[in-house]
Short mmCIF file of C-alpha atoms in Angstrom, two decimals:
data_model
loop_
_atom_site.label_atom_id
_atom_site.label_comp_id
_atom_site.label_asym_id
_atom_site.label_seq_id
_atom_site.Cartn_x
_atom_site.Cartn_y
_atom_site.Cartn_z
CA UNK A 1 -12.54 10.22 -3.18
CA UNK A 2 -12.30 6.61 -4.23
CA UNK A 3 -13.56 3.92 -1.87
CA UNK A 4 -11.91 0.49 -1.96
CA UNK A 5 -13.39 -2.17 0.30
CA UNK A 6 -12.39 -5.65 1.36
CA UNK A 7 -13.64 -8.14 3.92
CA UNK A 8 -11.39 -8.14 6.97
CA UNK A 9 -10.79 -11.84 7.60
CA UNK A 10 -10.67 -15.14 5.74
CA UNK A 11 -9.83 -18.52 7.24
CA UNK A 12 -9.17 -21.64 5.13
CA UNK A 13 -7.61 -25.05 5.55
CA UNK A 14 -4.29 -25.91 3.98
CA UNK A 15 -4.79 -27.28 0.47
CA UNK A 16 -8.12 -25.49 -0.08
CA UNK A 17 -8.58 -22.53 -2.41
CA UNK A 18 -8.81 -19.02 -0.99
CA UNK A 19 -10.80 -16.25 -2.62
CA UNK A 20 -10.23 -12.68 -1.47
CA UNK A 21 -12.64 -10.06 -2.76
CA UNK A 22 -12.37 -6.32 -3.32
CA UNK A 23 -14.85 -3.72 -4.54
CA UNK A 24 -14.16 -0.18 -5.69
CA UNK A 25 -16.31 2.76 -6.67
CA UNK A 26 -14.58 4.65 -9.51
CA UNK A 27 -14.65 2.87 -12.85
CA UNK A 28 -11.89 4.98 -14.42
CA UNK A 29 -9.10 2.90 -12.89
CA UNK A 30 -6.04 2.11 -15.00
CA UNK A 31 -4.41 -0.75 -13.09
CA UNK A 32 -5.44 -2.91 -10.16
CA UNK A 33 -3.05 -4.69 -7.83
CA UNK A 34 -2.82 -7.25 -5.07
CA UNK A 35 -0.19 -6.69 -2.40
CA UNK A 36 0.85 -9.11 0.33
CA UNK A 37 2.01 -8.06 3.79
CA UNK A 38 3.69 -10.64 5.98
CA UNK A 39 3.94 -10.02 9.75
CA UNK A 40 6.33 -7.23 10.63
CA UNK A 41 7.10 -6.40 7.01
CA UNK A 42 6.13 -3.90 4.35
CA UNK A 43 3.81 -4.59 1.45
CA UNK A 44 5.07 -6.48 -1.59
CA UNK A 45 3.43 -6.64 -4.97
CA UNK A 46 1.90 -10.05 -5.57
CA UNK A 47 0.20 -9.58 -8.91
CA UNK A 48 -1.62 -6.98 -10.98
CA UNK A 49 -4.11 -6.67 -13.80
CA UNK A 50 -4.73 -4.00 -16.39
CA UNK A 51 -8.20 -2.52 -16.39
CA UNK A 52 -8.91 -3.79 -19.91
CA UNK A 53 -8.39 -7.44 -18.86
CA UNK A 54 -10.90 -9.83 -17.30
CA UNK A 55 -8.56 -12.45 -15.94
CA UNK A 56 -4.92 -13.06 -15.25
CA UNK A 57 -3.34 -16.29 -14.09
CA UNK A 58 0.08 -16.58 -12.52
CA UNK A 59 0.90 -20.06 -11.16
CA UNK A 60 -1.34 -20.55 -8.09
CA UNK A 61 -2.82 -17.05 -8.38
CA UNK A 62 -5.85 -16.10 -10.47
CA UNK A 63 -7.07 -12.52 -10.64
CA UNK A 64 -10.59 -11.85 -11.89
CA UNK A 65 -11.83 -8.38 -12.76
CA UNK A 66 -15.50 -7.56 -13.30
CA UNK A 67 -15.51 -3.95 -14.46
CA UNK A 68 -19.27 -3.74 -14.67
CA UNK A 69 -19.64 -4.64 -11.00
CA UNK A 70 -16.34 -2.95 -10.02
CA UNK A 71 -15.24 -6.17 -8.38
CA UNK A 72 -11.74 -7.61 -8.16
CA UNK A 73 -10.88 -11.01 -6.70
CA UNK A 74 -7.74 -12.97 -5.95
CA UNK A 75 -7.89 -16.75 -5.91
CA UNK A 76 -5.05 -18.71 -4.36
CA UNK A 77 -5.11 -22.38 -5.32
CA UNK A 78 -3.76 -25.05 -2.96
CA UNK A 79 -3.32 -22.53 -0.13
CA UNK A 80 -0.29 -23.13 2.06
CA UNK A 81 0.48 -22.00 5.61
CA UNK A 82 3.09 -19.67 4.11
CA UNK A 83 0.26 -17.81 2.38
CA UNK A 84 -0.98 -16.56 5.77
CA UNK A 85 -0.66 -12.78 5.55
CA UNK A 86 -2.69 -9.63 4.97
CA UNK A 87 -3.69 -9.06 1.36
CA UNK A 88 -4.39 -5.55 0.10
CA UNK A 89 -6.05 -4.65 -3.15
CA UNK A 90 -5.06 -1.33 -4.68
CA UNK A 91 -6.49 0.69 -7.52
CA UNK A 92 -4.50 3.16 -9.60
CA UNK A 93 -5.93 6.23 -11.31
CA UNK A 94 -4.20 8.67 -13.62
CA UNK A 95 -0.89 6.80 -13.20
CA UNK A 96 -0.14 8.43 -9.83
CA UNK A 97 -3.15 8.11 -7.50
CA UNK A 98 -3.18 4.87 -5.54
CA UNK A 99 -6.06 3.81 -3.31
CA UNK A 100 -5.67 0.80 -1.04
CA UNK A 101 -8.34 -1.37 0.51
CA UNK A 102 -8.33 -2.02 4.24
CA UNK A 103 -6.67 -5.42 3.84
CA UNK A 104 -7.92 -9.00 4.29
CA UNK A 105 -6.17 -11.13 6.87
CA UNK A 106 -5.84 -14.67 5.52
CA UNK A 107 -5.37 -17.38 8.10
CA UNK A 108 -4.39 -20.81 6.79
CA UNK A 109 -4.99 -23.68 9.20
CA UNK A 110 -2.86 -26.84 8.88
CA UNK B 1 20.77 -3.67 -1.85
CA UNK B 2 17.81 -2.18 0.00
CA UNK B 3 15.43 -0.50 -2.44
CA UNK B 4 13.38 1.60 0.01
CA UNK B 5 14.78 2.12 3.49
CA UNK B 6 13.33 3.86 6.53
CA UNK B 7 14.85 4.98 9.81
CA UNK B 8 14.23 4.43 12.59
CA UNK B 9 12.48 1.05 12.62
CA UNK B 10 11.00 1.76 16.05
CA UNK B 11 10.27 5.13 17.63
CA UNK B 12 8.91 5.57 21.16
CA UNK B 13 8.25 9.10 22.34
CA UNK B 14 6.14 11.25 24.64
CA UNK B 15 3.06 13.22 23.71
CA UNK B 16 3.82 16.74 22.58
CA UNK B 17 7.26 15.93 21.16
CA UNK B 18 8.37 16.59 17.59
CA UNK B 19 9.89 13.72 15.63
CA UNK B 20 11.03 12.84 12.12
CA UNK B 21 11.08 9.61 10.15
CA UNK B 22 13.49 9.34 7.23
CA UNK B 23 12.97 7.53 3.95
CA UNK B 24 15.37 6.90 1.11
CA UNK B 25 14.95 5.04 -2.18
CA UNK B 26 17.75 3.98 -4.50
CA UNK B 27 15.49 2.99 -7.40
CA UNK B 28 15.60 6.29 -9.24
CA UNK B 29 11.82 6.63 -8.91
CA UNK B 30 10.00 9.90 -9.51
CA UNK B 31 7.30 9.58 -6.87
CA UNK B 32 7.47 8.81 -3.16
CA UNK B 33 4.64 8.23 -0.66
CA UNK B 34 3.89 8.05 3.02
CA UNK B 35 1.22 5.71 4.38
CA UNK B 36 -0.16 5.22 7.88
CA UNK B 37 -1.24 1.75 9.00
CA UNK B 38 -3.25 1.74 12.22
CA UNK B 39 -3.65 -1.01 14.80
CA UNK B 40 -6.45 -2.59 12.75
CA UNK B 41 -4.07 -2.78 9.77
CA UNK B 42 -6.02 -0.21 7.75
CA UNK B 43 -3.67 1.46 5.28
CA UNK B 44 -4.20 5.13 4.45
CA UNK B 45 -2.17 7.27 2.10
CA UNK B 46 -0.90 10.47 3.66
CA UNK B 47 1.27 12.16 1.05
CA UNK B 48 2.94 11.67 -2.25
CA UNK B 49 5.72 13.75 -3.80
CA UNK B 50 6.59 13.95 -7.45
CA UNK B 51 9.53 16.08 -8.56
CA UNK B 52 9.46 17.89 -5.21
CA UNK B 53 5.81 18.81 -5.54
CA UNK B 54 3.12 17.59 -3.20
CA UNK B 55 0.46 15.97 -5.35
CA UNK B 56 -1.73 14.16 -2.82
CA UNK B 57 -2.67 15.17 0.72
CA UNK B 58 -5.45 13.03 2.11
CA UNK B 59 -6.89 15.24 4.89
CA UNK B 60 -3.84 14.77 7.08
CA UNK B 61 -3.47 17.18 10.05
CA UNK B 62 -1.00 19.95 9.39
CA UNK B 63 1.12 18.65 12.27
CA UNK B 64 2.44 16.24 9.65
CA UNK B 65 4.77 17.70 7.06
CA UNK B 66 6.65 15.84 4.35
CA UNK B 67 10.08 17.18 3.45
CA UNK B 68 11.91 16.15 0.31
CA UNK B 69 15.51 17.40 0.11
CA UNK B 70 15.99 15.54 -3.19
CA UNK B 71 14.30 13.01 -5.43
CA UNK B 72 15.65 10.06 -3.45
CA UNK B 73 14.43 11.20 -0.03
CA UNK B 74 11.04 11.94 1.50
CA UNK B 75 11.12 12.53 5.24
CA UNK B 76 8.07 12.79 7.47
CA UNK B 77 8.13 15.36 10.23
CA UNK B 78 5.48 15.27 12.96
CA UNK B 79 4.90 18.13 15.40
CA UNK B 80 3.17 17.93 18.77
CA UNK B 81 2.70 14.18 18.72
CA UNK B 82 -0.62 12.79 19.95
CA UNK B 83 -1.63 9.35 21.22
CA UNK B 84 -3.61 8.75 18.02
CA UNK B 85 -0.48 9.12 15.94
CA UNK B 86 0.69 5.72 17.18
CA UNK B 87 0.83 3.51 14.11
CA UNK B 88 3.18 1.97 11.59
CA UNK B 89 4.28 4.43 8.93
CA UNK B 90 5.32 3.10 5.54
CA UNK B 91 7.28 4.90 2.89
CA UNK B 92 6.93 3.79 -0.74
CA UNK B 93 8.13 4.84 -4.17
CA UNK B 94 7.08 4.27 -7.75
CA UNK B 95 8.01 5.30 -11.24
CA UNK B 96 5.24 7.14 -13.03
CA UNK B 97 4.87 5.56 -16.42
CA UNK B 98 2.12 6.78 -18.64
CA UNK B 99 2.68 4.39 -21.46
CA UNK B 100 0.61 1.30 -21.86
CA UNK B 101 2.01 -1.82 -20.32
CA UNK B 102 3.80 -0.18 -17.40
CA UNK B 103 3.02 -1.70 -14.05
CA UNK B 104 3.60 1.42 -11.93
CA UNK B 105 4.40 -0.86 -9.01
CA UNK B 106 4.88 0.70 -5.60
CA UNK B 107 7.87 -0.49 -3.61
CA UNK B 108 7.41 -0.29 0.13
CA UNK B 109 9.88 0.26 2.91
CA UNK B 110 9.88 -2.01 5.99
CA UNK B 111 7.88 0.45 8.10
CA UNK B 112 8.49 2.54 11.21
CA UNK B 113 6.51 1.63 14.29
CA UNK B 114 5.71 4.85 16.16
CA UNK B 115 4.48 4.60 19.74
CA UNK B 116 3.34 7.77 21.50
CA UNK B 117 3.10 7.50 25.29
#
């Protein structure tokens, strides 16, 4: 099966940029997603990118996709304490098979 | 209006018991899922149902059985509960679009925290 990997922890200071990385093994993905999970809550879609795109920007969020290296990243500019959460990358195949990474816990220090 | 709801929110039970977790979505989606999130926050897919057919089963023990009475519901039944079943279980749903440009976003429920004593 597909393997989606993320680093487990990231700690940054408020106002800095955060970069969360994700690697996957199967190159036949259709869509790739970033989900955010706040404490005690379910996952919510943060942003997504189609597999034929290299970059997508959405306000403070920038998603970069390197299909050759099978690498996805999420950059959060001007990170705020409210951005502290667990971030999951997810890869979609064949429109109905989702594979999630293990999640990266982002800690933002004031 | 709640899009994906789960009951109960918390479930504490003894080893060996049988329990069910209910999930309902009011989004009209075709596909529903169950995920298990362990104490280290790792998220693993357990099942997905599309039009009442099981389409994914990721090596889950057969003590776990999904039951879908209709398109809007996917309940999770667990027999002979074990300590290792303690986790947060998330239900999710999505609409399966095959045309270009569709996001196929998954909508998650709030989770059910299961504690097996």
